[in-house]
Amino acid sequence: MCLFCFQAQEQDVSRIIQALNECLAALPRQLLRKVGGIGVSGQMHGVLFWKTGQGCEWTEGGAAPAFTPRAVSHLVTWQDGRCGSEFLASLPRPESHLSVATGFGCATIFWLLKNSPEFLKSYDAAGTIHDYVVAMLCGLPRPLMSDQNAASWGYFNTQSQSWNVEILRASGFPVHLLPDIAEPASVAGRTAHAWFEIPKGTRVGVALGDLQASVYSCMAQRTDAGKSSALSSDSCSG
């Protein structure tokens, strides 16, 4: 894509998925056949765009069915610095527990809306890199996002569990790009294809934030105050 200035921080989605596929290929086939559910997490705040129904291509048959990205943008990461303080000050005030910062998905979309509106017209879906993986595995008609990742984009109210749609729409924001919301523990869908040796029809959870997933894996109980306090130290909803 490289539309951006030297402050941009982007990653090639094809290389990310290639690395993911290489990790799957290295696992024992007999263990992959026993997988009963897939959990996905990744770095929060970032955003990439794709065309619905054209986001990837599956290679089926043979020893390793897998997908490769197709009509997909680069990933603009959480480290992206193109939204300066003056630009951020020009954005509408969010109805959220978070201020909007550069690298947040909604801030990046606002920047593109101002500086490259034709680019946004090329896509009709958006999400984090981990939301993209879930959408491709399940063949989702619309991207699905946990409230954790939604909060990391900005303009999300964690109490009402909803995007600031009216605030965003009033500023000309392309609200059709906002993913649907699901609870973190929910199932996003089932694999639409066999993935390496993981069977078709395997449950896939909605993608989680990286910090939340790392803490969740260590929690003995949901009410564990010592562990759950780490969630509140992050800038996003737990």
JSON list of C-alpha atoms in Angstrom, two decimals:
[
{"chain": "A", "resi": 1, "resn": "MET", "atom": "CA", "xyz": [0.00, 0.00, 0.00]},
{"chain": "A", "resi": 2, "resn": "CYS", "atom": "CA", "xyz": [2.59, 2.48, 1.13]},
{"chain": "A", "resi": 3, "resn": "LEU", "atom": "CA", "xyz": [0.48, 5.65, 0.84]},
{"chain": "A", "resi": 4, "resn": "PHE", "atom": "CA", "xyz": [2.03, 7.09, 3.91]},
{"chain": "A", "resi": 5, "resn": "CYS", "atom": "CA", "xyz": [4.79, 9.21, 5.33]},
{"chain": "A", "resi": 6, "resn": "PHE", "atom": "CA", "xyz": [7.91, 8.16, 7.19]},
{"chain": "A", "resi": 7, "resn": "GLN", "atom": "CA", "xyz": [5.90, 8.04, 10.44]},
{"chain": "A", "resi": 8, "resn": "ALA", "atom": "CA", "xyz": [3.84, 5.14, 9.11]},
{"chain": "A", "resi": 9, "resn": "GLN", "atom": "CA", "xyz": [4.22, 1.68, 10.59]},
{"chain": "A", "resi": 10, "resn": "GLU", "atom": "CA", "xyz": [2.83, -1.01, 8.31]},
{"chain": "A", "resi": 11, "resn": "GLN", "atom": "CA", "xyz": [3.28, -4.75, 7.92]},
{"chain": "A", "resi": 12, "resn": "ASP", "atom": "CA", "xyz": [2.70, -7.07, 4.97]},
{"chain": "A", "resi": 13, "resn": "VAL", "atom": "CA", "xyz": [-0.30, -9.28, 5.77]},
{"chain": "A", "resi": 14, "resn": "SER", "atom": "CA", "xyz": [0.87, -11.94, 3.31]},
{"chain": "A", "resi": 15, "resn": "ARG", "atom": "CA", "xyz": [4.10, -12.39, 5.26]},
{"chain": "A", "resi": 16, "resn": "ILE", "atom": "CA", "xyz": [2.22, -12.57, 8.56]},
{"chain": "A", "resi": 17, "resn": "ILE", "atom": "CA", "xyz": [-0.07, -15.31, 7.25]},
{"chain": "A", "resi": 18, "resn": "GLN", "atom": "CA", "xyz": [2.90, -17.12, 5.69]},
{"chain": "A", "resi": 19, "resn": "ALA", "atom": "CA", "xyz": [4.55, -17.20, 9.13]},
{"chain": "A", "resi": 20, "resn": "LEU", "atom": "CA", "xyz": [1.30, -18.46, 10.67]},
{"chain": "A", "resi": 21, "resn": "ASN", "atom": "CA", "xyz": [1.06, -21.23, 8.08]},
{"chain": "A", "resi": 22, "resn": "GLU", "atom": "CA", "xyz": [4.67, -22.22, 8.69]},
{"chain": "A", "resi": 23, "resn": "CYS", "atom": "CA", "xyz": [3.93, -22.54, 12.41]},
{"chain": "A", "resi": 24, "resn": "LEU", "atom": "CA", "xyz": [0.93, -24.80, 11.69]},
{"chain": "A", "resi": 25, "resn": "ALA", "atom": "CA", "xyz": [2.96, -26.89, 9.26]},
{"chain": "A", "resi": 26, "resn": "ALA", "atom": "CA", "xyz": [5.59, -27.53, 11.94]},
{"chain": "A", "resi": 27, "resn": "LEU", "atom": "CA", "xyz": [3.08, -29.10, 14.36]},
{"chain": "A", "resi": 28, "resn": "PRO", "atom": "CA", "xyz": [2.53, -32.88, 14.44]},
{"chain": "A", "resi": 29, "resn": "ARG", "atom": "CA", "xyz": [-0.32, -33.86, 12.13]},
{"chain": "A", "resi": 30, "resn": "GLN", "atom": "CA", "xyz": [-1.75, -36.38, 14.54]},
{"chain": "A", "resi": 31, "resn": "LEU", "atom": "CA", "xyz": [-2.17, -33.65, 17.15]},
{"chain": "A", "resi": 32, "resn": "LEU", "atom": "CA", "xyz": [-3.75, -31.19, 14.72]},
{"chain": "A", "resi": 33, "resn": "ARG", "atom": "CA", "xyz": [-6.40, -33.79, 13.89]},
{"chain": "A", "resi": 34, "resn": "LYS", "atom": "CA", "xyz": [-7.45, -33.76, 17.57]},
{"chain": "A", "resi": 35, "resn": "VAL", "atom": "CA", "xyz": [-7.95, -29.98, 17.81]},
{"chain": "A", "resi": 36, "resn": "GLY", "atom": "CA", "xyz": [-11.42, -29.25, 19.19]},
{"chain": "A", "resi": 37, "resn": "GLY", "atom": "CA", "xyz": [-11.31, -25.46, 19.19]},
{"chain": "A", "resi": 38, "resn": "ILE", "atom": "CA", "xyz": [-9.16, -22.57, 17.96]},
{"chain": "A", "resi": 39, "resn": "GLY", "atom": "CA", "xyz": [-8.35, -19.45, 19.96]},
{"chain": "A", "resi": 40, "resn": "VAL", "atom": "CA", "xyz": [-6.74, -16.45, 18.24]},
{"chain": "A", "resi": 41, "resn": "SER", "atom": "CA", "xyz": [-5.10, -13.38, 19.73]},
{"chain": "A", "resi": 42, "resn": "GLY", "atom": "CA", "xyz": [-2.86, -10.64, 18.41]},
{"chain": "A", "resi": 43, "resn": "GLN", "atom": "CA", "xyz": [-1.56, -7.11, 18.82]},
{"chain": "A", "resi": 44, "resn": "MET", "atom": "CA", "xyz": [-4.38, -4.67, 19.46]},
{"chain": "A", "resi": 45, "resn": "HIS", "atom": "CA", "xyz": [-5.20, -1.20, 18.05]},
{"chain": "A", "resi": 46, "resn": "GLY", "atom": "CA", "xyz": [-4.04, -1.94, 14.48]},
{"chain": "A", "resi": 47, "resn": "VAL", "atom": "CA", "xyz": [-6.26, -2.08, 11.40]},
{"chain": "A", "resi": 48, "resn": "LEU", "atom": "CA", "xyz": [-6.28, -3.70, 7.98]},
{"chain": "A", "resi": 49, "resn": "PHE", "atom": "CA", "xyz": [-8.89, -3.69, 5.23]},
{"chain": "A", "resi": 50, "resn": "TRP", "atom": "CA", "xyz": [-10.20, -6.34, 2.85]},
{"chain": "A", "resi": 51, "resn": "LYS", "atom": "CA", "xyz": [-12.94, -7.01, 0.32]},
{"chain": "A", "resi": 52, "resn": "THR", "atom": "CA", "xyz": [-15.76, -9.19, 1.57]},
{"chain": "A", "resi": 53, "resn": "GLY", "atom": "CA", "xyz": [-15.67, -12.59, -0.08]},
{"chain": "A", "resi": 54, "resn": "GLN", "atom": "CA", "xyz": [-12.25, -11.86, -1.60]},
{"chain": "A", "resi": 55, "resn": "GLY", "atom": "CA", "xyz": [-10.08, -11.56, 1.51]},
{"chain": "A", "resi": 56, "resn": "CYS", "atom": "CA", "xyz": [-8.21, -14.81, 0.95]},
{"chain": "A", "resi": 57, "resn": "GLU", "atom": "CA", "xyz": [-7.77, -17.81, -1.30]},
{"chain": "A", "resi": 58, "resn": "TRP", "atom": "CA", "xyz": [-7.84, -21.36, 0.03]},
{"chain": "A", "resi": 59, "resn": "THR", "atom": "CA", "xyz": [-5.54, -24.02, -1.34]},
{"chain": "A", "resi": 60, "resn": "GLU", "atom": "CA", "xyz": [-7.33, -27.30, -0.69]},
{"chain": "A", "resi": 61, "resn": "GLY", "atom": "CA", "xyz": [-6.36, -30.84, -1.39]},
{"chain": "A", "resi": 62, "resn": "GLY", "atom": "CA", "xyz": [-2.93, -32.23, -0.80]},
{"chain": "A", "resi": 63, "resn": "ALA", "atom": "CA", "xyz": [-1.27, -32.47, 2.58]},
{"chain": "A", "resi": 64, "resn": "ALA", "atom": "CA", "xyz": [-1.75, -28.92, 3.85]},
{"chain": "A", "resi": 65, "resn": "PRO", "atom": "CA", "xyz": [-4.96, -26.97, 3.09]},
{"chain": "A", "resi": 66, "resn": "ALA", "atom": "CA", "xyz": [-4.27, -23.32, 3.94]},
{"chain": "A", "resi": 67, "resn": "PHE", "atom": "CA", "xyz": [-5.27, -19.79, 3.01]},
{"chain": "A", "resi": 68, "resn": "THR", "atom": "CA", "xyz": [-3.32, -16.89, 1.56]},
{"chain": "A", "resi": 69, "resn": "PRO", "atom": "CA", "xyz": [-4.43, -13.22, 1.55]},
{"chain": "A", "resi": 70, "resn": "ARG", "atom": "CA", "xyz": [-5.92, -11.74, -1.62]},
{"chain": "A", "resi": 71, "resn": "ALA", "atom": "CA", "xyz": [-7.77, -8.39, -1.69]},
{"chain": "A", "resi": 72, "resn": "VAL", "atom": "CA", "xyz": [-6.18, -7.13, 1.53]},
{"chain": "A", "resi": 73, "resn": "SER", "atom": "CA", "xyz": [-4.36, -3.94, 2.53]},
{"chain": "A", "resi": 74, "resn": "HIS", "atom": "CA", "xyz": [-1.23, -3.76, 4.64]},
{"chain": "A", "resi": 75, "resn": "LEU", "atom": "CA", "xyz": [-1.69, -3.88, 8.40]},
{"chain": "A", "resi": 76, "resn": "VAL", "atom": "CA", "xyz": [-1.35, -0.42, 9.95]},
{"chain": "A", "resi": 77, "resn": "THR", "atom": "CA", "xyz": [0.03, -1.29, 13.40]},
{"chain": "A", "resi": 78, "resn": "TRP", "atom": "CA", "xyz": [-0.46, 0.19, 16.85]},
{"chain": "A", "resi": 79, "resn": "GLN", "atom": "CA", "xyz": [2.94, 1.89, 16.47]},
{"chain": "A", "resi": 80, "resn": "ASP", "atom": "CA", "xyz": [1.77, 4.02, 13.55]},
{"chain": "A", "resi": 81, "resn": "GLY", "atom": "CA", "xyz": [2.61, 7.68, 14.10]},
{"chain": "A", "resi": 82, "resn": "ARG", "atom": "CA", "xyz": [0.92, 9.53, 11.24]},
{"chain": "A", "resi": 83, "resn": "CYS", "atom": "CA", "xyz": [-1.87, 10.99, 13.39]},
{"chain": "A", "resi": 84, "resn": "GLY", "atom": "CA", "xyz": [-0.15, 13.98, 15.00]},
{"chain": "A", "resi": 85, "resn": "SER", "atom": "CA", "xyz": [-1.47, 15.96, 17.95]},
{"chain": "A", "resi": 86, "resn": "GLU", "atom": "CA", "xyz": [-3.06, 18.61, 15.72]},
{"chain": "A", "resi": 87, "resn": "PHE", "atom": "CA", "xyz": [-4.90, 15.98, 13.69]},
{"chain": "A", "resi": 88, "resn": "LEU", "atom": "CA", "xyz": [-6.08, 14.14, 16.82]},
{"chain": "A", "resi": 89, "resn": "ALA", "atom": "CA", "xyz": [-7.36, 17.42, 18.29]},
{"chain": "A", "resi": 90, "resn": "SER", "atom": "CA", "xyz": [-9.51, 17.88, 15.18]},
{"chain": "A", "resi": 91, "resn": "LEU", "atom": "CA", "xyz": [-11.35, 14.59, 15.73]},
{"chain": "A", "resi": 92, "resn": "PRO", "atom": "CA", "xyz": [-14.70, 14.42, 17.55]},
{"chain": "A", "resi": 93, "resn": "ARG", "atom": "CA", "xyz": [-14.60, 13.71, 21.26]},
{"chain": "A", "resi": 94, "resn": "PRO", "atom": "CA", "xyz": [-15.34, 10.01, 21.88]},
{"chain": "A", "resi": 95, "resn": "GLU", "atom": "CA", "xyz": [-17.94, 8.69, 24.28]},
{"chain": "A", "resi": 96, "resn": "SER", "atom": "CA", "xyz": [-15.53, 6.24, 25.84]},
{"chain": "A", "resi": 97, "resn": "HIS", "atom": "CA", "xyz": [-13.23, 5.66, 28.80]},
{"chain": "A", "resi": 98, "resn": "LEU", "atom": "CA", "xyz": [-10.32, 6.16, 26.37]},
{"chain": "A", "resi": 99, "resn": "SER", "atom": "CA", "xyz": [-8.95, 9.13, 24.52]},
{"chain": "A", "resi": 100, "resn": "VAL", "atom": "CA", "xyz": [-8.08, 8.48, 20.89]},
{"chain": "A", "resi": 101, "resn": "ALA", "atom": "CA", "xyz": [-4.37, 8.10, 20.10]},
{"chain": "A", "resi": 102, "resn": "THR", "atom": "CA", "xyz": [-2.35, 7.60, 16.95]},
{"chain": "A", "resi": 103, "resn": "GLY", "atom": "CA", "xyz": [-2.22, 3.92, 16.03]},
{"chain": "A", "resi": 104, "resn": "PHE", "atom": "CA", "xyz": [-5.84, 3.36, 17.12]},
{"chain": "A", "resi": 105, "resn": "GLY", "atom": "CA", "xyz": [-7.89, 1.81, 14.33]},
{"chain": "A", "resi": 106, "resn": "CYS", "atom": "CA", "xyz": [-10.53, 4.55, 14.19]},
{"chain": "A", "resi": 107, "resn": "ALA", "atom": "CA", "xyz": [-7.87, 7.30, 14.20]},
{"chain": "A", "resi": 108, "resn": "THR", "atom": "CA", "xyz": [-6.15, 5.62, 11.26]},
{"chain": "A", "resi": 109, "resn": "ILE", "atom": "CA", "xyz": [-9.45, 5.39, 9.38]},
{"chain": "A", "resi": 110, "resn": "PHE", "atom": "CA", "xyz": [-10.09, 9.09, 10.03]},
{"chain": "A", "resi": 111, "resn": "TRP", "atom": "CA", "xyz": [-6.61, 9.87, 8.69]},
{"chain": "A", "resi": 112, "resn": "LEU", "atom": "CA", "xyz": [-7.26, 7.83, 5.54]},
{"chain": "A", "resi": 113, "resn": "LEU", "atom": "CA", "xyz": [-10.65, 9.49, 5.12]},
{"chain": "A", "resi": 114, "resn": "LYS", "atom": "CA", "xyz": [-8.93, 12.87, 5.02]},
{"chain": "A", "resi": 115, "resn": "ASN", "atom": "CA", "xyz": [-5.77, 11.98, 3.12]},
{"chain": "A", "resi": 116, "resn": "SER", "atom": "CA", "xyz": [-6.71, 9.05, 0.89]},
{"chain": "A", "resi": 117, "resn": "PRO", "atom": "CA", "xyz": [-10.50, 8.65, 0.60]},
{"chain": "A", "resi": 118, "resn": "GLU", "atom": "CA", "xyz": [-10.19, 6.70, -2.65]},
{"chain": "A", "resi": 119, "resn": "PHE", "atom": "CA", "xyz": [-8.18, 4.04, -0.84]},
{"chain": "A", "resi": 120, "resn": "LEU", "atom": "CA", "xyz": [-11.02, 3.42, 1.62]},
{"chain": "A", "resi": 121, "resn": "LYS", "atom": "CA", "xyz": [-13.48, 2.98, -1.25]},
{"chain": "A", "resi": 122, "resn": "SER", "atom": "CA", "xyz": [-11.52, -0.08, -2.34]},
{"chain": "A", "resi": 123, "resn": "TYR", "atom": "CA", "xyz": [-12.57, -2.10, 0.72]},
{"chain": "A", "resi": 124, "resn": "ASP", "atom": "CA", "xyz": [-15.76, -2.93, 2.60]},
{"chain": "A", "resi": 125, "resn": "ALA", "atom": "CA", "xyz": [-14.43, -4.74, 5.69]},
{"chain": "A", "resi": 126, "resn": "ALA", "atom": "CA", "xyz": [-11.90, -3.93, 8.40]},
{"chain": "A", "resi": 127, "resn": "GLY", "atom": "CA", "xyz": [-10.52, -5.40, 11.60]},
{"chain": "A", "resi": 128, "resn": "THR", "atom": "CA", "xyz": [-7.38, -6.19, 13.55]},
{"chain": "A", "resi": 129, "resn": "ILE", "atom": "CA", "xyz": [-5.00, -8.80, 12.13]},
{"chain": "A", "resi": 130, "resn": "HIS", "atom": "CA", "xyz": [-6.47, -11.43, 14.46]},
{"chain": "A", "resi": 131, "resn": "ASP", "atom": "CA", "xyz": [-10.05, -10.49, 13.51]},
{"chain": "A", "resi": 132, "resn": "TYR", "atom": "CA", "xyz": [-9.01, -11.00, 9.90]},
{"chain": "A", "resi": 133, "resn": "VAL", "atom": "CA", "xyz": [-7.69, -14.50, 10.62]},
{"chain": "A", "resi": 134, "resn": "VAL", "atom": "CA", "xyz": [-10.94, -15.47, 12.38]},
{"chain": "A", "resi": 135, "resn": "ALA", "atom": "CA", "xyz": [-13.04, -14.06, 9.52]},
{"chain": "A", "resi": 136, "resn": "MET", "atom": "CA", "xyz": [-11.02, -16.01, 6.93]},
{"chain": "A", "resi": 137, "resn": "LEU", "atom": "CA", "xyz": [-11.10, -19.28, 8.90]},
{"chain": "A", "resi": 138, "resn": "CYS", "atom": "CA", "xyz": [-14.86, -19.10, 9.36]},
{"chain": "A", "resi": 139, "resn": "GLY", "atom": "CA", "xyz": [-15.80, -17.45, 6.07]},
{"chain": "A", "resi": 140, "resn": "LEU", "atom": "CA", "xyz": [-17.69, -14.75, 7.96]},
{"chain": "A", "resi": 141, "resn": "PRO", "atom": "CA", "xyz": [-19.86, -12.42, 5.84]},
{"chain": "A", "resi": 142, "resn": "ARG", "atom": "CA", "xyz": [-18.91, -9.56, 8.19]},
{"chain": "A", "resi": 143, "resn": "PRO", "atom": "CA", "xyz": [-15.93, -9.21, 10.52]},
{"chain": "A", "resi": 144, "resn": "LEU", "atom": "CA", "xyz": [-16.62, -9.96, 14.18]},
{"chain": "A", "resi": 145, "resn": "MET", "atom": "CA", "xyz": [-14.67, -8.20, 16.94]},
{"chain": "A", "resi": 146, "resn": "SER", "atom": "CA", "xyz": [-14.48, -8.69, 20.71]},
{"chain": "A", "resi": 147, "resn": "ASP", "atom": "CA", "xyz": [-15.13, -5.68, 22.93]},
{"chain": "A", "resi": 148, "resn": "GLN", "atom": "CA", "xyz": [-11.44, -5.85, 23.88]},
{"chain": "A", "resi": 149, "resn": "ASN", "atom": "CA", "xyz": [-10.30, -5.10, 20.34]},
{"chain": "A", "resi": 150, "resn": "ALA", "atom": "CA", "xyz": [-13.15, -2.63, 19.78]},
{"chain": "A", "resi": 151, "resn": "ALA", "atom": "CA", "xyz": [-12.05, -0.60, 22.80]},
{"chain": "A", "resi": 152, "resn": "SER", "atom": "CA", "xyz": [-8.51, -0.58, 21.43]},
{"chain": "A", "resi": 153, "resn": "TRP", "atom": "CA", "xyz": [-9.75, 1.13, 18.26]},
{"chain": "A", "resi": 154, "resn": "GLY", "atom": "CA", "xyz": [-11.34, 4.03, 20.13]},
{"chain": "A", "resi": 155, "resn": "TYR", "atom": "CA", "xyz": [-14.89, 5.35, 19.87]},
{"chain": "A", "resi": 156, "resn": "PHE", "atom": "CA", "xyz": [-16.29, 2.33, 21.68]},
{"chain": "A", "resi": 157, "resn": "ASN", "atom": "CA", "xyz": [-18.40, 2.48, 24.83]},
{"chain": "A", "resi": 158, "resn": "THR", "atom": "CA", "xyz": [-17.65, -0.56, 26.99]},
{"chain": "A", "resi": 159, "resn": "GLN", "atom": "CA", "xyz": [-20.69, 0.04, 29.22]},
{"chain": "A", "resi": 160, "resn": "SER", "atom": "CA", "xyz": [-23.22, -0.03, 26.38]},
{"chain": "A", "resi": 161, "resn": "GLN", "atom": "CA", "xyz": [-21.04, -2.42, 24.36]},
{"chain": "A", "resi": 162, "resn": "SER", "atom": "CA", "xyz": [-21.50, -0.29, 21.27]},
{"chain": "A", "resi": 163, "resn": "TRP", "atom": "CA", "xyz": [-19.60, 1.92, 18.85]},
{"chain": "A", "resi": 164, "resn": "ASN", "atom": "CA", "xyz": [-20.10, 5.70, 19.00]},
{"chain": "A", "resi": 165, "resn": "VAL", "atom": "CA", "xyz": [-22.00, 5.40, 15.72]},
{"chain": "A", "resi": 166, "resn": "GLU", "atom": "CA", "xyz": [-23.81, 8.74, 15.83]},
{"chain": "A", "resi": 167, "resn": "ILE", "atom": "CA", "xyz": [-20.66, 10.66, 16.76]},
{"chain": "A", "resi": 168, "resn": "LEU", "atom": "CA", "xyz": [-18.70, 8.96, 13.99]},
{"chain": "A", "resi": 169, "resn": "ARG", "atom": "CA", "xyz": [-21.43, 9.27, 11.36]},
{"chain": "A", "resi": 170, "resn": "ALA", "atom": "CA", "xyz": [-21.77, 13.01, 12.04]},
{"chain": "A", "resi": 171, "resn": "SER", "atom": "CA", "xyz": [-18.08, 13.38, 11.15]},
{"chain": "A", "resi": 172, "resn": "GLY", "atom": "CA", "xyz": [-18.40, 11.47, 7.87]},
{"chain": "A", "resi": 173, "resn": "PHE", "atom": "CA", "xyz": [-16.69, 8.34, 9.24]},
{"chain": "A", "resi": 174, "resn": "PRO", "atom": "CA", "xyz": [-17.39, 5.19, 7.14]},
{"chain": "A", "resi": 175, "resn": "VAL", "atom": "CA", "xyz": [-19.33, 3.39, 9.87]},
{"chain": "A", "resi": 176, "resn": "HIS", "atom": "CA", "xyz": [-19.98, 0.42, 7.56]},
{"chain": "A", "resi": 177, "resn": "LEU", "atom": "CA", "xyz": [-16.35, -0.57, 8.20]},
{"chain": "A", "resi": 178, "resn": "LEU", "atom": "CA", "xyz": [-16.96, -1.05, 11.94]},
{"chain": "A", "resi": 179, "resn": "PRO", "atom": "CA", "xyz": [-17.06, -4.78, 12.80]},
{"chain": "A", "resi": 180, "resn": "ASP", "atom": "CA", "xyz": [-19.93, -6.42, 14.65]},
{"chain": "A", "resi": 181, "resn": "ILE", "atom": "CA", "xyz": [-19.28, -6.94, 18.38]},
{"chain": "A", "resi": 182, "resn": "ALA", "atom": "CA", "xyz": [-19.16, -10.21, 20.32]},
{"chain": "A", "resi": 183, "resn": "GLU", "atom": "CA", "xyz": [-18.32, -11.15, 23.89]},
{"chain": "A", "resi": 184, "resn": "PRO", "atom": "CA", "xyz": [-14.71, -12.32, 24.38]},
{"chain": "A", "resi": 185, "resn": "ALA", "atom": "CA", "xyz": [-15.64, -15.88, 25.37]},
{"chain": "A", "resi": 186, "resn": "SER", "atom": "CA", "xyz": [-18.03, -16.42, 22.48]},
{"chain": "A", "resi": 187, "resn": "VAL", "atom": "CA", "xyz": [-17.63, -18.60, 19.40]},
{"chain": "A", "resi": 188, "resn": "ALA", "atom": "CA", "xyz": [-17.22, -16.60, 16.18]},
{"chain": "A", "resi": 189, "resn": "GLY", "atom": "CA", "xyz": [-18.01, -19.57, 13.97]},
{"chain": "A", "resi": 190, "resn": "ARG", "atom": "CA", "xyz": [-16.56, -22.81, 12.67]},
{"chain": "A", "resi": 191, "resn": "THR", "atom": "CA", "xyz": [-13.79, -23.43, 10.19]},
{"chain": "A", "resi": 192, "resn": "ALA", "atom": "CA", "xyz": [-15.22, -23.37, 6.67]},
{"chain": "A", "resi": 193, "resn": "HIS", "atom": "CA", "xyz": [-12.31, -25.48, 5.37]},
{"chain": "A", "resi": 194, "resn": "ALA", "atom": "CA", "xyz": [-9.88, -28.01, 6.73]},
{"chain": "A", "resi": 195, "resn": "TRP", "atom": "CA", "xyz": [-6.81, -26.04, 7.89]},
{"chain": "A", "resi": 196, "resn": "PHE", "atom": "CA", "xyz": [-3.72, -28.20, 7.60]},
{"chain": "A", "resi": 197, "resn": "GLU", "atom": "CA", "xyz": [-4.94, -31.23, 9.60]},
{"chain": "A", "resi": 198, "resn": "ILE", "atom": "CA", "xyz": [-7.44, -29.29, 11.73]},
{"chain": "A", "resi": 199, "resn": "PRO", "atom": "CA", "xyz": [-10.87, -30.60, 10.68]},
{"chain": "A", "resi": 200, "resn": "LYS", "atom": "CA", "xyz": [-13.46, -28.52, 8.87]},
{"chain": "A", "resi": 201, "resn": "GLY", "atom": "CA", "xyz": [-16.19, -27.44, 11.30]},
{"chain": "A", "resi": 202, "resn": "THR", "atom": "CA", "xyz": [-13.84, -26.80, 14.23]},
{"chain": "A", "resi": 203, "resn": "ARG", "atom": "CA", "xyz": [-15.06, -24.05, 16.56]},
{"chain": "A", "resi": 204, "resn": "VAL", "atom": "CA", "xyz": [-13.20, -20.73, 16.41]},
{"chain": "A", "resi": 205, "resn": "GLY", "atom": "CA", "xyz": [-13.44, -18.20, 19.22]},
{"chain": "A", "resi": 206, "resn": "VAL", "atom": "CA", "xyz": [-13.79, -14.47, 18.62]},
{"chain": "A", "resi": 207, "resn": "ALA", "atom": "CA", "xyz": [-10.29, -12.98, 18.57]},
{"chain": "A", "resi": 208, "resn": "LEU", "atom": "CA", "xyz": [-8.89, -11.70, 21.88]},
{"chain": "A", "resi": 209, "resn": "GLY", "atom": "CA", "xyz": [-6.47, -8.92, 22.70]},
{"chain": "A", "resi": 210, "resn": "ASP", "atom": "CA", "xyz": [-2.90, -10.03, 23.33]},
{"chain": "A", "resi": 211, "resn": "LEU", "atom": "CA", "xyz": [-2.61, -8.85, 26.95]},
{"chain": "A", "resi": 212, "resn": "GLN", "atom": "CA", "xyz": [-6.05, -10.14, 27.89]},
{"chain": "A", "resi": 213, "resn": "ALA", "atom": "CA", "xyz": [-5.31, -13.53, 26.36]},
{"chain": "A", "resi": 214, "resn": "SER", "atom": "CA", "xyz": [-2.00, -13.83, 28.22]},
{"chain": "A", "resi": 215, "resn": "VAL", "atom": "CA", "xyz": [-3.65, -13.00, 31.54]},
{"chain": "A", "resi": 216, "resn": "TYR", "atom": "CA", "xyz": [-6.67, -15.21, 30.87]},
{"chain": "A", "resi": 217, "resn": "SER", "atom": "CA", "xyz": [-4.42, -18.22, 30.35]},
{"chain": "A", "resi": 218, "resn": "CYS", "atom": "CA", "xyz": [-2.98, -17.76, 33.85]},
{"chain": "A", "resi": 219, "resn": "MET", "atom": "CA", "xyz": [-6.23, -17.13, 35.74]},
{"chain": "A", "resi": 220, "resn": "ALA", "atom": "CA", "xyz": [-7.49, -19.87, 38.01]},
{"chain": "A", "resi": 221, "resn": "GLN", "atom": "CA", "xyz": [-10.88, -18.14, 38.36]},
{"chain": "A", "resi": 222, "resn": "ARG", "atom": "CA", "xyz": [-12.60, -15.19, 36.70]},
{"chain": "A", "resi": 223, "resn": "THR", "atom": "CA", "xyz": [-12.84, -13.53, 40.15]},
{"chain": "A", "resi": 224, "resn": "ASP", "atom": "CA", "xyz": [-9.07, -13.71, 40.77]},
{"chain": "A", "resi": 225, "resn": "ALA", "atom": "CA", "xyz": [-8.38, -10.08, 41.75]},
{"chain": "A", "resi": 226, "resn": "GLY", "atom": "CA", "xyz": [-4.60, -10.34, 41.61]},
{"chain": "A", "resi": 227, "resn": "LYS", "atom": "CA", "xyz": [-4.60, -11.62, 38.05]},
{"chain": "A", "resi": 228, "resn": "SER", "atom": "CA", "xyz": [-7.51, -9.59, 36.71]},
{"chain": "A", "resi": 229, "resn": "SER", "atom": "CA", "xyz": [-5.87, -6.36, 37.91]},
{"chain": "A", "resi": 230, "resn": "ALA", "atom": "CA", "xyz": [-3.43, -6.78, 35.03]},
{"chain": "A", "resi": 231, "resn": "LEU", "atom": "CA", "xyz": [-6.36, -6.41, 32.66]},
{"chain": "A", "resi": 232, "resn": "SER", "atom": "CA", "xyz": [-7.30, -3.05, 34.08]},
{"chain": "A", "resi": 233, "resn": "SER", "atom": "CA", "xyz": [-3.73, -1.82, 33.64]},
{"chain": "A", "resi": 234, "resn": "ASP", "atom": "CA", "xyz": [-4.17, -2.09, 29.88]},
{"chain": "A", "resi": 235, "resn": "SER", "atom": "CA", "xyz": [-5.83, 0.74, 28.02]},
{"chain": "A", "resi": 236, "resn": "CYS", "atom": "CA", "xyz": [-8.57, -1.52, 26.74]},
{"chain": "A", "resi": 237, "resn": "SER", "atom": "CA", "xyz": [-11.63, -3.34, 27.97]},
{"chain": "A", "resi": 238, "resn": "GLY", "atom": "CA", "xyz": [-11.07, -6.72, 29.64]}
]
